[in-house]
GROMACS .gro file of C-alpha atoms in nm:
model
  376
    1UNK     CA    1 -12.465   6.298   4.456
    2UNK     CA    2 -12.710   6.527   4.638
    3UNK     CA    3 -12.976   6.256   4.665
    4UNK     CA    4 -12.713   6.005   4.778
    5UNK     CA    5 -12.608   6.247   5.053
    6UNK     CA    6 -12.971   6.295   5.154
    7UNK     CA    7 -13.010   5.917   5.184
    8UNK     CA    8 -12.687   5.889   5.385
    9UNK     CA    9 -12.795   6.154   5.637
   10UNK     CA   10 -13.159   6.052   5.688
   11UNK     CA   11 -13.337   5.749   5.826
   12UNK     CA   12 -13.578   5.541   5.621
   13UNK     CA   13 -13.876   5.672   5.818
   14UNK     CA   14 -13.800   6.035   5.731
   15UNK     CA   15 -13.654   5.981   5.381
   16UNK     CA   16 -13.973   6.062   5.190
   17UNK     CA   17 -14.031   6.381   5.389
   18UNK     CA   18 -13.676   6.495   5.316
   19UNK     CA   19 -13.709   6.418   4.946
   20UNK     CA   20 -14.047   6.592   4.918
   21UNK     CA   21 -13.908   6.904   5.089
   22UNK     CA   22 -13.606   6.905   4.859
   23UNK     CA   23 -13.823   6.870   4.547
   24UNK     CA   24 -14.065   7.137   4.673
   25UNK     CA   25 -13.775   7.382   4.686
   26UNK     CA   26 -13.687   7.282   4.331
   27UNK     CA   27 -14.041   7.352   4.212
   28UNK     CA   28 -14.036   7.686   4.395
   29UNK     CA   29 -13.723   7.773   4.198
   30UNK     CA   30 -13.903   7.687   3.874
   31UNK     CA   31 -14.178   7.934   3.968
   32UNK     CA   32 -13.948   8.207   4.098
   33UNK     CA   33 -13.697   8.188   3.813
   34UNK     CA   34 -13.916   8.326   3.531
   35UNK     CA   35 -14.029   8.615   3.752
   36UNK     CA   36 -13.675   8.759   3.749
   37UNK     CA   37 -13.724   8.839   3.381
   38UNK     CA   38 -13.945   9.126   3.494
   39UNK     CA   39 -13.637   9.332   3.585
   40UNK     CA   40 -13.368   9.151   3.381
   41UNK     CA   41 -13.537   9.239   3.052
   42UNK     CA   42 -13.509   9.614   3.123
   43UNK     CA   43 -13.135   9.606   3.197
   44UNK     CA   44 -12.930   9.824   2.966
   45UNK     CA   45 -12.584   9.928   3.089
   46UNK     CA   46 -12.216   9.848   3.046
   47UNK     CA   47 -11.951   9.690   3.269
   48UNK     CA   48 -11.627   9.800   3.110
   49UNK     CA   49 -11.627   9.663   2.755
   50UNK     CA   50 -11.922   9.429   2.824
   51UNK     CA   51 -12.280   9.522   2.738
   52UNK     CA   52 -12.550   9.411   2.981
   53UNK     CA   53 -12.890   9.401   2.814
   54UNK     CA   54 -13.193   9.171   2.801
   55UNK     CA   55 -12.983   8.900   2.631
   56UNK     CA   56 -12.675   8.903   2.856
   57UNK     CA   57 -12.829   9.001   3.193
   58UNK     CA   58 -12.960   8.646   3.272
   59UNK     CA   59 -12.605   8.509   3.238
   60UNK     CA   60 -12.461   8.782   3.463
   61UNK     CA   61 -12.736   8.729   3.718
   62UNK     CA   62 -12.678   8.350   3.732
   63UNK     CA   63 -12.302   8.406   3.765
   64UNK     CA   64 -12.363   8.620   4.075
   65UNK     CA   65 -12.605   8.361   4.218
   66UNK     CA   66 -12.355   8.077   4.167
   67UNK     CA   67 -12.074   8.277   4.330
   68UNK     CA   68 -12.296   8.331   4.634
   69UNK     CA   69 -12.380   7.958   4.644
   70UNK     CA   70 -12.011   7.863   4.622
   71UNK     CA   71 -11.926   8.093   4.911
   72UNK     CA   72 -12.215   7.956   5.118
   73UNK     CA   73 -12.099   7.602   5.042
   74UNK     CA   74 -11.738   7.675   5.142
   75UNK     CA   75 -11.818   7.847   5.471
   76UNK     CA   76 -12.146   7.693   5.591
   77UNK     CA   77 -12.160   7.334   5.462
   78UNK     CA   78 -12.035   7.049   5.681
   79UNK     CA   79 -12.086   6.673   5.685
   80UNK     CA   80 -12.396   6.570   5.874
   81UNK     CA   81 -12.402   6.254   6.088
   82UNK     CA   82 -12.443   5.946   5.863
   83UNK     CA   83 -12.763   5.828   6.032
   84UNK     CA   84 -12.860   5.628   5.724
   85UNK     CA   85 -12.535   5.430   5.738
   86UNK     CA   86 -12.576   5.376   6.113
   87UNK     CA   87 -12.930   5.247   6.058
   88UNK     CA   88 -12.808   5.014   5.783
   89UNK     CA   89 -12.529   4.881   6.007
   90UNK     CA   90 -12.786   4.799   6.275
   91UNK     CA   91 -13.002   4.616   6.020
   92UNK     CA   92 -12.701   4.413   5.907
   93UNK     CA   93 -12.608   4.328   6.265
   94UNK     CA   94 -12.962   4.215   6.344
   95UNK     CA   95 -12.978   4.003   6.030
   96UNK     CA   96 -12.654   3.823   6.115
   97UNK     CA   97 -12.773   3.767   6.472
   98UNK     CA   98 -13.092   3.610   6.336
   99UNK     CA   99 -12.886   3.397   6.102
  100UNK     CA  100 -12.664   3.276   6.384
  101UNK     CA  101 -12.966   3.196   6.599
  102UNK     CA  102 -13.108   2.984   6.315
  103UNK     CA  103 -12.777   2.801   6.289
  104UNK     CA  104 -12.761   2.738   6.662
  105UNK     CA  105 -13.116   2.605   6.671
  106UNK     CA  106 -13.016   2.333   6.427
  107UNK     CA  107 -12.723   2.222   6.653
  108UNK     CA  108 -12.460   2.295   6.392
  109UNK     CA  109 -12.553   1.989   6.180
  110UNK     CA  110 -12.688   2.173   5.883
  111UNK     CA  111 -12.543   2.220   5.540
  112UNK     CA  112 -12.523   2.544   5.348
  113UNK     CA  113 -12.817   2.444   5.129
  114UNK     CA  114 -13.031   2.386   5.438
  115UNK     CA  115 -12.932   2.725   5.577
  116UNK     CA  116 -13.063   2.887   5.263
  117UNK     CA  117 -13.388   2.693   5.299
  118UNK     CA  118 -13.430   2.817   5.657
  119UNK     CA  119 -13.374   3.177   5.554
  120UNK     CA  120 -13.656   3.159   5.304
  121UNK     CA  121 -13.861   3.314   5.585
  122UNK     CA  122 -13.658   3.635   5.557
  123UNK     CA  123 -13.553   3.764   5.211
  124UNK     CA  124 -13.288   3.980   5.375
  125UNK     CA  125 -13.131   3.678   5.542
  126UNK     CA  126 -13.139   3.479   5.220
  127UNK     CA  127 -12.966   3.769   5.048
  128UNK     CA  128 -12.707   3.773   5.327
  129UNK     CA  129 -12.617   3.405   5.289
  130UNK     CA  130 -12.605   3.433   4.911
  131UNK     CA  131 -12.393   3.746   4.942
  132UNK     CA  132 -12.136   3.575   5.168
  133UNK     CA  133 -12.093   3.294   4.915
  134UNK     CA  134 -12.061   3.538   4.624
  135UNK     CA  135 -11.804   3.747   4.808
  136UNK     CA  136 -11.579   3.444   4.853
  137UNK     CA  137 -11.612   3.340   4.487
  138UNK     CA  138 -11.555   3.697   4.365
  139UNK     CA  139 -11.247   3.754   4.582
  140UNK     CA  140 -11.091   3.425   4.471
  141UNK     CA  141 -11.168   3.507   4.107
  142UNK     CA  142 -11.020   3.858   4.134
  143UNK     CA  143 -10.710   3.723   4.311
  144UNK     CA  144 -10.659   3.454   4.045
  145UNK     CA  145 -10.699   3.702   3.761
  146UNK     CA  146 -10.467   3.949   3.928
  147UNK     CA  147 -10.189   3.694   3.975
  148UNK     CA  148 -10.212   3.567   3.617
  149UNK     CA  149 -10.247   3.900   3.441
  150UNK     CA  150  -9.992   4.098   3.646
  151UNK     CA  151  -9.715   3.901   3.486
  152UNK     CA  152  -9.822   4.036   3.146
  153UNK     CA  153  -9.928   4.390   3.211
  154UNK     CA  154 -10.021   4.584   3.526
  155UNK     CA  155 -10.251   4.809   3.324
  156UNK     CA  156 -10.463   4.513   3.207
  157UNK     CA  157 -10.487   4.396   3.568
  158UNK     CA  158 -10.616   4.733   3.676
  159UNK     CA  159 -10.872   4.736   3.394
  160UNK     CA  160 -10.993   4.386   3.481
  161UNK     CA  161 -11.044   4.487   3.843
  162UNK     CA  162 -11.236   4.797   3.744
  163UNK     CA  163 -11.458   4.601   3.504
  164UNK     CA  164 -11.520   4.342   3.776
  165UNK     CA  165 -11.606   4.626   4.015
  166UNK     CA  166 -11.850   4.773   3.762
  167UNK     CA  167 -12.024   4.439   3.708
  168UNK     CA  168 -12.065   4.397   4.084
  169UNK     CA  169 -12.217   4.746   4.106
  170UNK     CA  170 -12.461   4.675   3.824
  171UNK     CA  171 -12.554   4.339   3.974
  172UNK     CA  172 -12.634   4.517   4.300
  173UNK     CA  173 -12.896   4.724   4.117
  174UNK     CA  174 -13.064   4.459   3.900
  175UNK     CA  175 -13.344   4.305   4.101
  176UNK     CA  176 -13.720   4.320   4.076
  177UNK     CA  177 -13.792   4.615   4.304
  178UNK     CA  178 -13.530   4.846   4.158
  179UNK     CA  179 -13.624   4.764   3.797
  180UNK     CA  180 -13.990   4.835   3.876
  181UNK     CA  181 -13.917   5.166   4.050
  182UNK     CA  182 -13.686   5.283   3.771
  183UNK     CA  183 -13.953   5.190   3.515
  184UNK     CA  184 -14.216   5.389   3.704
  185UNK     CA  185 -13.985   5.690   3.729
  186UNK     CA  186 -13.910   5.680   3.358
  187UNK     CA  187 -14.269   5.639   3.242
  188UNK     CA  188 -14.436   5.895   3.472
  189UNK     CA  189 -14.177   6.159   3.377
  190UNK     CA  190 -14.207   6.064   3.009
  191UNK     CA  191 -14.586   6.099   3.035
  192UNK     CA  192 -14.564   6.435   3.213
  193UNK     CA  193 -14.310   6.581   2.969
  194UNK     CA  194 -14.510   6.467   2.665
  195UNK     CA  195 -14.816   6.653   2.796
  196UNK     CA  196 -14.616   6.963   2.891
  197UNK     CA  197 -14.438   6.976   2.554
  198UNK     CA  198 -14.763   6.942   2.363
  199UNK     CA  199 -14.937   7.204   2.575
  200UNK     CA  200 -14.814   7.505   2.372
  201UNK     CA  201 -14.932   7.393   2.023
  202UNK     CA  202 -15.251   7.242   2.165
  203UNK     CA  203 -15.335   7.558   2.358
  204UNK     CA  204 -15.279   7.764   2.047
  205UNK     CA  205 -15.491   7.547   1.817
  206UNK     CA  206 -15.771   7.440   2.054
  207UNK     CA  207 -15.796   7.732   2.299
  208UNK     CA  208 -15.644   8.025   2.105
  209UNK     CA  209 -15.393   8.102   2.381
  210UNK     CA  210 -15.092   8.327   2.346
  211UNK     CA  211 -14.752   8.306   2.519
  212UNK     CA  212 -14.857   8.493   2.834
  213UNK     CA  213 -15.163   8.275   2.894
  214UNK     CA  214 -14.957   7.959   2.851
  215UNK     CA  215 -14.692   8.086   3.096
  216UNK     CA  216 -14.957   8.166   3.356
  217UNK     CA  217 -15.104   7.818   3.309
  218UNK     CA  218 -14.762   7.662   3.371
  219UNK     CA  219 -14.717   7.873   3.686
  220UNK     CA  220 -15.054   7.756   3.819
  221UNK     CA  221 -14.945   7.398   3.748
  222UNK     CA  222 -14.621   7.453   3.942
  223UNK     CA  223 -14.817   7.587   4.241
  224UNK     CA  224 -15.046   7.279   4.232
  225UNK     CA  225 -14.734   7.060   4.214
  226UNK     CA  226 -14.594   7.224   4.529
  227UNK     CA  227 -14.926   7.170   4.708
  228UNK     CA  228 -14.912   6.802   4.609
  229UNK     CA  229 -14.557   6.776   4.741
  230UNK     CA  230 -14.669   6.921   5.073
  231UNK     CA  231 -14.956   6.670   5.078
  232UNK     CA  232 -14.708   6.387   5.021
  233UNK     CA  233 -14.497   6.525   5.305
  234UNK     CA  234 -14.799   6.516   5.538
  235UNK     CA  235 -14.931   6.174   5.435
  236UNK     CA  236 -14.602   5.984   5.431
  237UNK     CA  237 -14.604   5.882   5.798
  238UNK     CA  238 -14.968   5.773   5.779
  239UNK     CA  239 -14.985   5.579   5.451
  240UNK     CA  240 -14.731   5.321   5.320
  241UNK     CA  241 -14.514   5.421   5.026
  242UNK     CA  242 -14.652   5.159   4.787
  243UNK     CA  243 -15.010   5.279   4.843
  244UNK     CA  244 -14.909   5.634   4.756
  245UNK     CA  245 -14.727   5.512   4.444
  246UNK     CA  246 -15.033   5.316   4.334
  247UNK     CA  247 -15.254   5.620   4.388
  248UNK     CA  248 -15.021   5.841   4.183
  249UNK     CA  249 -14.997   5.598   3.893
  250UNK     CA  250 -15.376   5.540   3.885
  251UNK     CA  251 -15.437   5.917   3.889
  252UNK     CA  252 -15.198   5.954   3.594
  253UNK     CA  253 -15.392   5.678   3.415
  254UNK     CA  254 -15.723   5.859   3.471
  255UNK     CA  255 -15.581   6.192   3.352
  256UNK     CA  256 -15.455   6.029   3.032
  257UNK     CA  257 -15.796   5.872   2.970
  258UNK     CA  258 -15.961   6.211   3.028
  259UNK     CA  259 -15.733   6.393   2.783
  260UNK     CA  260 -15.760   6.116   2.523
  261UNK     CA  261 -16.140   6.121   2.530
  262UNK     CA  262 -16.166   6.502   2.541
  263UNK     CA  263 -15.904   6.598   2.282
  264UNK     CA  264 -15.806   6.278   2.100
  265UNK     CA  265 -15.981   6.375   1.776
  266UNK     CA  266 -15.772   6.692   1.745
  267UNK     CA  267 -16.082   6.900   1.669
  268UNK     CA  268 -16.245   7.159   1.889
  269UNK     CA  269 -16.598   7.030   1.944
  270UNK     CA  270 -16.689   7.262   2.234
  271UNK     CA  271 -16.647   7.628   2.319
  272UNK     CA  272 -16.299   7.765   2.406
  273UNK     CA  273 -16.398   7.815   2.769
  274UNK     CA  274 -16.516   7.455   2.805
  275UNK     CA  275 -16.197   7.338   2.629
  276UNK     CA  276 -15.993   7.523   2.891
  277UNK     CA  277 -16.193   7.359   3.171
  278UNK     CA  278 -16.158   7.009   3.021
  279UNK     CA  279 -15.787   7.048   2.956
  280UNK     CA  280 -15.725   7.199   3.301
  281UNK     CA  281 -15.887   6.898   3.471
  282UNK     CA  282 -15.667   6.651   3.281
  283UNK     CA  283 -15.345   6.854   3.301
  284UNK     CA  284 -15.374   6.946   3.669
  285UNK     CA  285 -15.462   6.585   3.756
  286UNK     CA  286 -15.139   6.482   3.585
  287UNK     CA  287 -14.943   6.746   3.777
  288UNK     CA  288 -15.104   6.633   4.104
  289UNK     CA  289 -15.014   6.268   4.042
  290UNK     CA  290 -14.647   6.339   3.974
  291UNK     CA  291 -14.526   6.385   4.338
  292UNK     CA  292 -14.708   6.070   4.448
  293UNK     CA  293 -14.523   5.861   4.193
  294UNK     CA  294 -14.198   6.050   4.131
  295UNK     CA  295 -14.109   6.155   4.488
  296UNK     CA  296 -14.225   5.835   4.657
  297UNK     CA  297 -14.049   5.615   4.398
  298UNK     CA  298 -13.725   5.811   4.445
  299UNK     CA  299 -13.753   5.777   4.821
  300UNK     CA  300 -13.836   5.404   4.816
  301UNK     CA  301 -13.556   5.344   4.565
  302UNK     CA  302 -13.306   5.498   4.808
  303UNK     CA  303 -13.442   5.282   5.091
  304UNK     CA  304 -13.377   4.953   4.909
  305UNK     CA  305 -13.027   5.052   4.790
  306UNK     CA  306 -12.722   4.964   5.002
  307UNK     CA  307 -12.568   5.276   5.152
  308UNK     CA  308 -12.227   5.216   4.996
  309UNK     CA  309 -12.366   5.245   4.641
  310UNK     CA  310 -12.618   5.524   4.703
  311UNK     CA  311 -12.423   5.769   4.487
  312UNK     CA  312 -12.396   5.525   4.196
  313UNK     CA  313 -12.758   5.413   4.232
  314UNK     CA  314 -12.887   5.770   4.242
  315UNK     CA  315 -12.681   5.843   3.931
  316UNK     CA  316 -12.855   5.554   3.754
  317UNK     CA  317 -13.192   5.688   3.868
  318UNK     CA  318 -13.108   6.034   3.743
  319UNK     CA  319 -12.997   5.885   3.409
  320UNK     CA  320 -13.341   5.728   3.365
  321UNK     CA  321 -13.506   6.062   3.446
  322UNK     CA  322 -13.278   6.245   3.199
  323UNK     CA  323 -13.359   5.985   2.934
  324UNK     CA  324 -13.730   6.049   2.989
  325UNK     CA  325 -13.665   6.425   2.967
  326UNK     CA  326 -13.508   6.370   2.623
  327UNK     CA  327 -13.741   6.108   2.476
  328UNK     CA  328 -14.065   6.268   2.602
  329UNK     CA  329 -14.035   6.594   2.403
  330UNK     CA  330 -13.903   6.401   2.102
  331UNK     CA  331 -14.212   6.181   2.102
  332UNK     CA  332 -14.439   6.483   2.150
  333UNK     CA  333 -14.292   6.646   1.839
  334UNK     CA  334 -14.306   6.327   1.634
  335UNK     CA  335 -14.664   6.248   1.738
  336UNK     CA  336 -14.792   6.571   1.585
  337UNK     CA  337 -14.644   6.465   1.250
  338UNK     CA  338 -14.782   6.111   1.262
  339UNK     CA  339 -15.147   6.203   1.249
  340UNK     CA  340 -15.381   6.498   1.239
  341UNK     CA  341 -15.549   6.363   1.553
  342UNK     CA  342 -15.403   6.339   1.902
  343UNK     CA  343 -15.469   5.966   1.946
  344UNK     CA  344 -15.101   5.865   1.901
  345UNK     CA  345 -14.995   6.162   2.115
  346UNK     CA  346 -15.201   6.047   2.415
  347UNK     CA  347 -15.221   5.677   2.327
  348UNK     CA  348 -14.854   5.585   2.369
  349UNK     CA  349 -14.817   5.742   2.719
  350UNK     CA  350 -15.145   5.579   2.818
  351UNK     CA  351 -15.022   5.235   2.705
  352UNK     CA  352 -14.699   5.281   2.904
  353UNK     CA  353 -14.893   5.383   3.216
  354UNK     CA  354 -15.114   5.073   3.181
  355UNK     CA  355 -14.797   4.863   3.157
  356UNK     CA  356 -14.649   5.000   3.481
  357UNK     CA  357 -14.983   4.957   3.660
  358UNK     CA  358 -14.973   4.586   3.570
  359UNK     CA  359 -14.607   4.563   3.678
  360UNK     CA  360 -14.690   4.742   4.001
  361UNK     CA  361 -14.978   4.508   4.082
  362UNK     CA  362 -14.767   4.198   4.010
  363UNK     CA  363 -14.478   4.319   4.232
  364UNK     CA  364 -14.690   4.502   4.490
  365UNK     CA  365 -14.600   4.269   4.778
  366UNK     CA  366 -14.228   4.323   4.722
  367UNK     CA  367 -14.246   4.702   4.739
  368UNK     CA  368 -14.149   4.733   5.100
  369UNK     CA  369 -13.837   4.904   5.230
  370UNK     CA  370 -13.597   4.638   5.363
  371UNK     CA  371 -13.266   4.797   5.274
  372UNK     CA  372 -13.018   4.573   5.092
  373UNK     CA  373 -12.694   4.472   5.255
  374UNK     CA  374 -12.368   4.624   5.126
  375UNK     CA  375 -12.231   4.455   4.815
  376UNK     CA  376 -11.865   4.494   4.915
   0.00000   0.00000   0.00000
């Protein structure tokens, strides 16, 4: 919902900058959050019958934070101008004007099939003509079903309409660009979470780290991630989105190769200090690549979605990210049991990254940001 609202209230030219700023704040929260344990762990008092100690103080603290956020939301939040919807409406108007001009140039003696052939020059116009035809067929089909089923049961009619509505929504999401972007989002997050999950046991076995050293390493990674997000924010207006995505995915590929070659055998062949240096290069390269692929893909995905299904589309995107957040750690745990080496651990993410690089190269020309027309 939040990302859908961001898309609704921002133009396509500033969408990536807005998303990168929003995700930078998220990463800042991930750094700031653990630091509160410095004073929460020493809490030891009572509030009436309730004991506040190192176990219960985080819950009390978050309750206070959420109350403050709710009050801020109630008294300071208001709907911003829907500049994204206004921009989309202008695009639709211009596309129909271009369509009408093509019709007029043919003196009105052209069939529907010929109109579609003319609009091959513009994919957006072709989509518009196809969409008009589908709307008519869909509305007739819904009307026919409604009239026939209402006589039997109004509840079945309502269910049929909702199912039809759901299929139309899904159909509005299933096209080459969206499938590619969702695949990239899933795989880069899967890759990142596999590496992060395996960091703790690898650091313990290969570098003899304890909990504090691992936590500091994660905090350094979060700082590097914020710097990368700021870099994305600065480069967005100068470099096209698809170039930034390609750079991020290729950097993730190189970091996987580096980690596979350096630590694939599962044995420490160099000194602990050199192991730290080698692992830091691969891990921090992975962290650096994440904003270039994750943030830019999320932004470009919002640009190609129609505004009236932004909320649904962003929910689908978030579902893919949540799926990666579940499967990534599961694979990391299973990979340690498959073999004594780390070749399966690094090999599977590397194979997936190679797959999305091939998909990206094959669909590279289509990764522009012509926003789709509304599907209703």
